[in-house]
Every structure is written in structure tokens, then in C-alpha cells.
Amino acid sequence: MQETYARLLGLSESAFAAVRNWQAFLFTSARNVTLDRIRKSRVVSYDALAEIETLHVLDQQPSADEALNARQELALLAEAIASLPDRCREVLTLRKLYGLPQREIALRLGISESTVEKHVAYGVRLCAEQMFAQRSGQGTRLDGAPTTRRKGLFDERK
């Protein structure tokens, strides 16, 4: 609006006298100012390109509290993995940390692929339950059941 008003004030006397319809002139001037701004916004000046290197870039590093939180969660996960039965921990580590395919794990450990799947599922579930219980300070799982380890297929026989 200010640019349109400035253009009206900058009219010469002959141009001022030539205007027959002020409303149409005002709207046409405003439209032209808008079009000029659009055209100029598409052009990047060389000065702006030269100043890009001097601009401060956002720091992508995590804040101190985010880094501390990540370390604490990693410690919780390590503790949860360490508490798994030996074979389950071994399978889960090979699958999730080293990214080995199920078939290779099965061949390496001399077990079936189905057993590998079961060990991974069981290990992930136990780790999630333990981390949730420790983080929330409660002894319950997400579904409200108490966090107790069931004896069964994956418990080590001693």
C-alpha cells in the first residue's frame, strides 16, 4: 500500500491531470506494484549470493539435555539386552546390531530360522517392557500387566 501511495505522490502534473478514473488508477497501480515485487523476488542478486557464506547456520548438534537423555536411554537398552537369556541375547545382537539375515544366524548357531524369529521377537518384547518399566518407574507394561518374565522356551537351563 505504501508503494502504491508513493507512486501516486510521485506523479507529474501532466500525468495527474490525465487520470480520469482514480479508483481504476489506484487498483491498477497496486496490481503493478504487486507484479513488480513478484518479479523481483524471483531474481537473486549477486550481493545476496556473496552474503550467503557469512550467514550463521543452525547448529545441528543435540542440546546437552538431549545428549544426556540419549545416553541414558542407551544405557537402559544395554542393561535390558544384558538381562536377556544368553541365546536370546546372542540372536538379538546378531540380528539387530550386526544386521545379519535370519538364515545366516540360523546356520551360524545351528538353529532353525523359526527359532531365530522367536528369539528376536521375545528379546525385543522383553527389552521394550523393561525399558518402559524403568523409564516410567512402574512395574507394569504398556498393556497394564505386571512386568514379569515368563518361564518357557527361551529360559536358559542351568
mmCIF file of C-alpha atoms in Angstrom:
data_model
loop_
_atom_site.group_PDB
_atom_site.id
_atom_site.type_symbol
_atom_site.label_atom_id
_atom_site.label_comp_id
_atom_site.label_asym_id
_atom_site.label_seq_id
_atom_site.Cartn_x
_atom_site.Cartn_y
_atom_site.Cartn_z
ATOM 1 C CA MET A 1 0.000 0.000 0.000
ATOM 2 C CA GLN A 2 2.832 2.361 0.850
ATOM 3 C CA GLU A 3 4.487 1.761 -2.502
ATOM 4 C CA THR A 4 1.202 2.471 -4.281
ATOM 5 C CA TYR A 5 0.764 5.696 -2.295
ATOM 6 C CA ALA A 6 4.361 6.703 -3.086
ATOM 7 C CA ARG A 7 3.701 6.196 -6.788
ATOM 8 C CA LEU A 8 0.598 8.410 -6.568
ATOM 9 C CA LEU A 9 2.603 11.156 -4.872
ATOM 10 C CA GLY A 10 5.326 10.859 -7.497
ATOM 11 C CA LEU A 11 3.009 11.579 -10.428
ATOM 12 C CA SER A 12 3.907 14.533 -12.596
ATOM 13 C CA GLU A 13 1.315 17.267 -13.053
ATOM 14 C CA SER A 14 0.534 16.153 -16.599
ATOM 15 C CA ALA A 15 0.043 12.526 -15.513
ATOM 16 C CA PHE A 16 -2.057 13.698 -12.560
ATOM 17 C CA ALA A 17 -4.296 15.691 -14.893
ATOM 18 C CA ALA A 18 -4.585 12.769 -17.334
ATOM 19 C CA VAL A 19 -6.165 10.418 -14.762
ATOM 20 C CA ARG A 20 -9.904 10.121 -15.460
ATOM 21 C CA ASN A 21 -10.887 7.334 -13.036
ATOM 22 C CA TRP A 22 -8.959 7.473 -9.753
ATOM 23 C CA GLN A 23 -10.353 4.192 -8.425
ATOM 24 C CA ALA A 24 -9.241 2.290 -11.536
ATOM 25 C CA PHE A 25 -5.853 4.053 -11.453
ATOM 26 C CA LEU A 26 -5.356 3.158 -7.767
ATOM 27 C CA PHE A 27 -6.174 -0.543 -8.299
ATOM 28 C CA THR A 28 -4.018 -0.721 -11.439
ATOM 29 C CA SER A 29 -1.101 0.879 -9.568
ATOM 30 C CA ALA A 30 -1.496 -1.590 -6.681
ATOM 31 C CA ARG A 31 -1.575 -4.522 -9.115
ATOM 32 C CA ASN A 32 1.563 -3.251 -10.850
ATOM 33 C CA VAL A 33 3.384 -2.834 -7.521
ATOM 34 C CA THR A 34 2.482 -6.433 -6.631
ATOM 35 C CA LEU A 35 3.661 -7.738 -10.001
ATOM 36 C CA ASP A 36 6.945 -5.822 -9.638
ATOM 37 C CA ARG A 37 7.528 -7.394 -6.227
ATOM 38 C CA ILE A 38 6.834 -10.867 -7.615
ATOM 39 C CA ARG A 39 9.270 -10.334 -10.481
ATOM 40 C CA LYS A 40 11.972 -9.031 -8.139
ATOM 41 C CA SER A 41 11.530 -11.915 -5.705
ATOM 42 C CA ARG A 42 12.334 -14.390 -8.476
ATOM 43 C CA VAL A 43 15.670 -12.722 -9.205
ATOM 44 C CA VAL A 44 18.527 -13.369 -6.793
ATOM 45 C CA SER A 45 21.009 -10.555 -6.521
ATOM 46 C CA TYR A 46 24.745 -11.184 -6.619
ATOM 47 C CA ASP A 47 25.057 -9.391 -3.281
ATOM 48 C CA ALA A 48 22.752 -11.915 -1.659
ATOM 49 C CA LEU A 49 24.805 -14.795 -3.067
ATOM 50 C CA ALA A 50 28.017 -13.291 -1.722
ATOM 51 C CA GLU A 51 26.489 -12.889 1.734
ATOM 52 C CA ILE A 52 25.277 -16.496 1.961
ATOM 53 C CA GLU A 53 28.643 -17.680 3.295
ATOM 54 C CA THR A 54 28.533 -15.134 6.119
ATOM 55 C CA LEU A 55 25.117 -16.261 7.327
ATOM 56 C CA HIS A 56 25.013 -18.270 10.516
ATOM 57 C CA VAL A 57 23.779 -21.794 10.003
ATOM 58 C CA LEU A 58 21.665 -23.547 12.608
ATOM 59 C CA ASP A 59 23.667 -25.830 14.846
ATOM 60 C CA GLN A 60 22.510 -29.382 14.196
ATOM 61 C CA GLN A 61 24.191 -30.735 17.324
ATOM 62 C CA PRO A 62 21.819 -32.003 20.008
ATOM 63 C CA SER A 63 21.493 -29.882 23.112
ATOM 64 C CA ALA A 64 23.117 -31.025 26.349
ATOM 65 C CA ASP A 65 19.856 -32.369 27.746
ATOM 66 C CA GLU A 66 19.078 -34.241 24.517
ATOM 67 C CA ALA A 67 22.537 -35.822 24.531
ATOM 68 C CA LEU A 68 22.178 -36.812 28.188
ATOM 69 C CA ASN A 69 18.735 -38.291 27.525
ATOM 70 C CA ALA A 70 20.097 -40.296 24.585
ATOM 71 C CA ARG A 71 22.981 -41.645 26.707
ATOM 72 C CA GLN A 72 20.583 -42.627 29.486
ATOM 73 C CA GLU A 73 18.260 -44.422 27.066
ATOM 74 C CA LEU A 74 21.236 -46.216 25.519
ATOM 75 C CA ALA A 75 22.344 -47.326 29.000
ATOM 76 C CA LEU A 76 18.800 -48.612 29.690
ATOM 77 C CA LEU A 77 18.818 -50.541 26.425
ATOM 78 C CA ALA A 78 22.246 -52.026 27.134
ATOM 79 C CA GLU A 79 21.025 -53.109 30.571
ATOM 80 C CA ALA A 80 17.882 -54.636 29.078
ATOM 81 C CA ILE A 81 19.886 -56.541 26.459
ATOM 82 C CA ALA A 82 22.345 -57.754 29.106
ATOM 83 C CA SER A 83 19.463 -59.153 31.164
ATOM 84 C CA LEU A 84 18.231 -61.385 28.312
ATOM 85 C CA PRO A 85 18.909 -65.133 28.333
ATOM 86 C CA ASP A 86 22.241 -65.924 26.654
ATOM 87 C CA ARG A 87 20.950 -67.445 23.397
ATOM 88 C CA CYS A 88 18.217 -64.821 23.029
ATOM 89 C CA ARG A 89 20.771 -62.037 23.605
ATOM 90 C CA GLU A 90 23.135 -63.586 21.060
ATOM 91 C CA VAL A 91 20.427 -63.881 18.381
ATOM 92 C CA LEU A 92 19.055 -60.391 19.054
ATOM 93 C CA THR A 93 22.541 -58.870 18.891
ATOM 94 C CA LEU A 94 23.401 -60.615 15.627
ATOM 95 C CA ARG A 95 20.087 -59.613 14.046
ATOM 96 C CA LYS A 96 19.520 -56.066 15.310
ATOM 97 C CA LEU A 97 23.021 -54.749 15.940
ATOM 98 C CA TYR A 98 25.030 -56.519 13.259
ATOM 99 C CA GLY A 99 22.162 -56.774 10.748
ATOM 100 C CA LEU A 100 22.760 -60.400 9.842
ATOM 101 C CA PRO A 101 19.943 -62.141 7.969
ATOM 102 C CA GLN A 102 17.906 -64.759 9.830
ATOM 103 C CA ARG A 103 19.170 -67.546 7.605
ATOM 104 C CA GLU A 104 22.815 -66.754 8.368
ATOM 105 C CA ILE A 105 22.131 -66.563 12.113
ATOM 106 C CA ALA A 106 20.326 -69.905 11.979
ATOM 107 C CA LEU A 107 23.244 -71.538 10.135
ATOM 108 C CA ARG A 108 25.834 -69.973 12.430
ATOM 109 C CA LEU A 109 24.067 -71.068 15.633
ATOM 110 C CA GLY A 110 22.696 -74.376 14.365
ATOM 111 C CA ILE A 111 19.043 -73.496 14.980
ATOM 112 C CA SER A 112 16.038 -73.093 12.708
ATOM 113 C CA GLU A 113 15.013 -69.779 11.157
ATOM 114 C CA SER A 114 11.743 -70.040 13.048
ATOM 115 C CA THR A 115 13.664 -70.195 16.323
ATOM 116 C CA VAL A 116 15.677 -67.156 15.278
ATOM 117 C CA GLU A 117 12.422 -65.259 14.661
ATOM 118 C CA LYS A 118 11.075 -66.301 18.053
ATOM 119 C CA HIS A 119 14.271 -65.290 19.860
ATOM 120 C CA VAL A 120 14.254 -61.877 18.178
ATOM 121 C CA ALA A 121 10.572 -61.245 18.924
ATOM 122 C CA TYR A 122 10.966 -62.376 22.533
ATOM 123 C CA GLY A 123 14.113 -60.301 23.054
ATOM 124 C CA VAL A 124 12.613 -57.161 21.562
ATOM 125 C CA ARG A 125 9.472 -57.555 23.678
ATOM 126 C CA LEU A 126 11.448 -58.079 26.903
ATOM 127 C CA CYS A 127 13.719 -55.116 26.180
ATOM 128 C CA ALA A 128 10.752 -52.863 25.429
ATOM 129 C CA GLU A 129 8.937 -53.947 28.589
ATOM 130 C CA GLN A 130 11.998 -53.436 30.756
ATOM 131 C CA MET A 131 12.830 -50.040 29.279
ATOM 132 C CA PHE A 132 9.250 -48.855 29.632
ATOM 133 C CA ALA A 133 9.081 -50.062 33.226
ATOM 134 C CA GLN A 134 12.392 -48.398 34.126
ATOM 135 C CA ARG A 135 11.607 -45.158 32.326
ATOM 136 C CA SER A 136 8.145 -44.828 33.846
ATOM 137 C CA GLY A 137 9.264 -46.010 37.265
ATOM 138 C CA GLN A 138 6.438 -48.505 37.305
ATOM 139 C CA GLY A 139 6.430 -52.229 37.265
ATOM 140 C CA THR A 140 3.819 -52.519 34.511
ATOM 141 C CA ARG A 141 3.851 -52.941 30.768
ATOM 142 C CA LEU A 142 2.067 -50.768 28.246
ATOM 143 C CA ASP A 143 -0.983 -53.024 28.407
ATOM 144 C CA GLY A 144 -1.157 -52.656 32.190
ATOM 145 C CA ALA A 145 0.059 -56.161 33.049
ATOM 146 C CA PRO A 146 2.869 -56.527 35.592
ATOM 147 C CA THR A 147 6.333 -56.927 34.132
ATOM 148 C CA THR A 148 7.329 -60.441 34.968
ATOM 149 C CA ARG A 149 9.389 -62.760 32.870
ATOM 150 C CA ARG A 150 7.627 -65.922 31.863
ATOM 151 C CA LYS A 151 9.443 -69.176 32.042
ATOM 152 C CA GLY A 152 9.336 -71.022 28.825
ATOM 153 C CA LEU A 153 11.059 -71.747 25.572
ATOM 154 C CA PHE A 154 13.810 -69.146 25.889
ATOM 155 C CA ASP A 155 14.877 -69.512 29.513
ATOM 156 C CA GLU A 156 18.323 -70.988 29.834
ATOM 157 C CA ARG A 157 18.622 -74.334 31.529
ATOM 158 C CA LYS A 158 21.408 -74.415 34.085
#
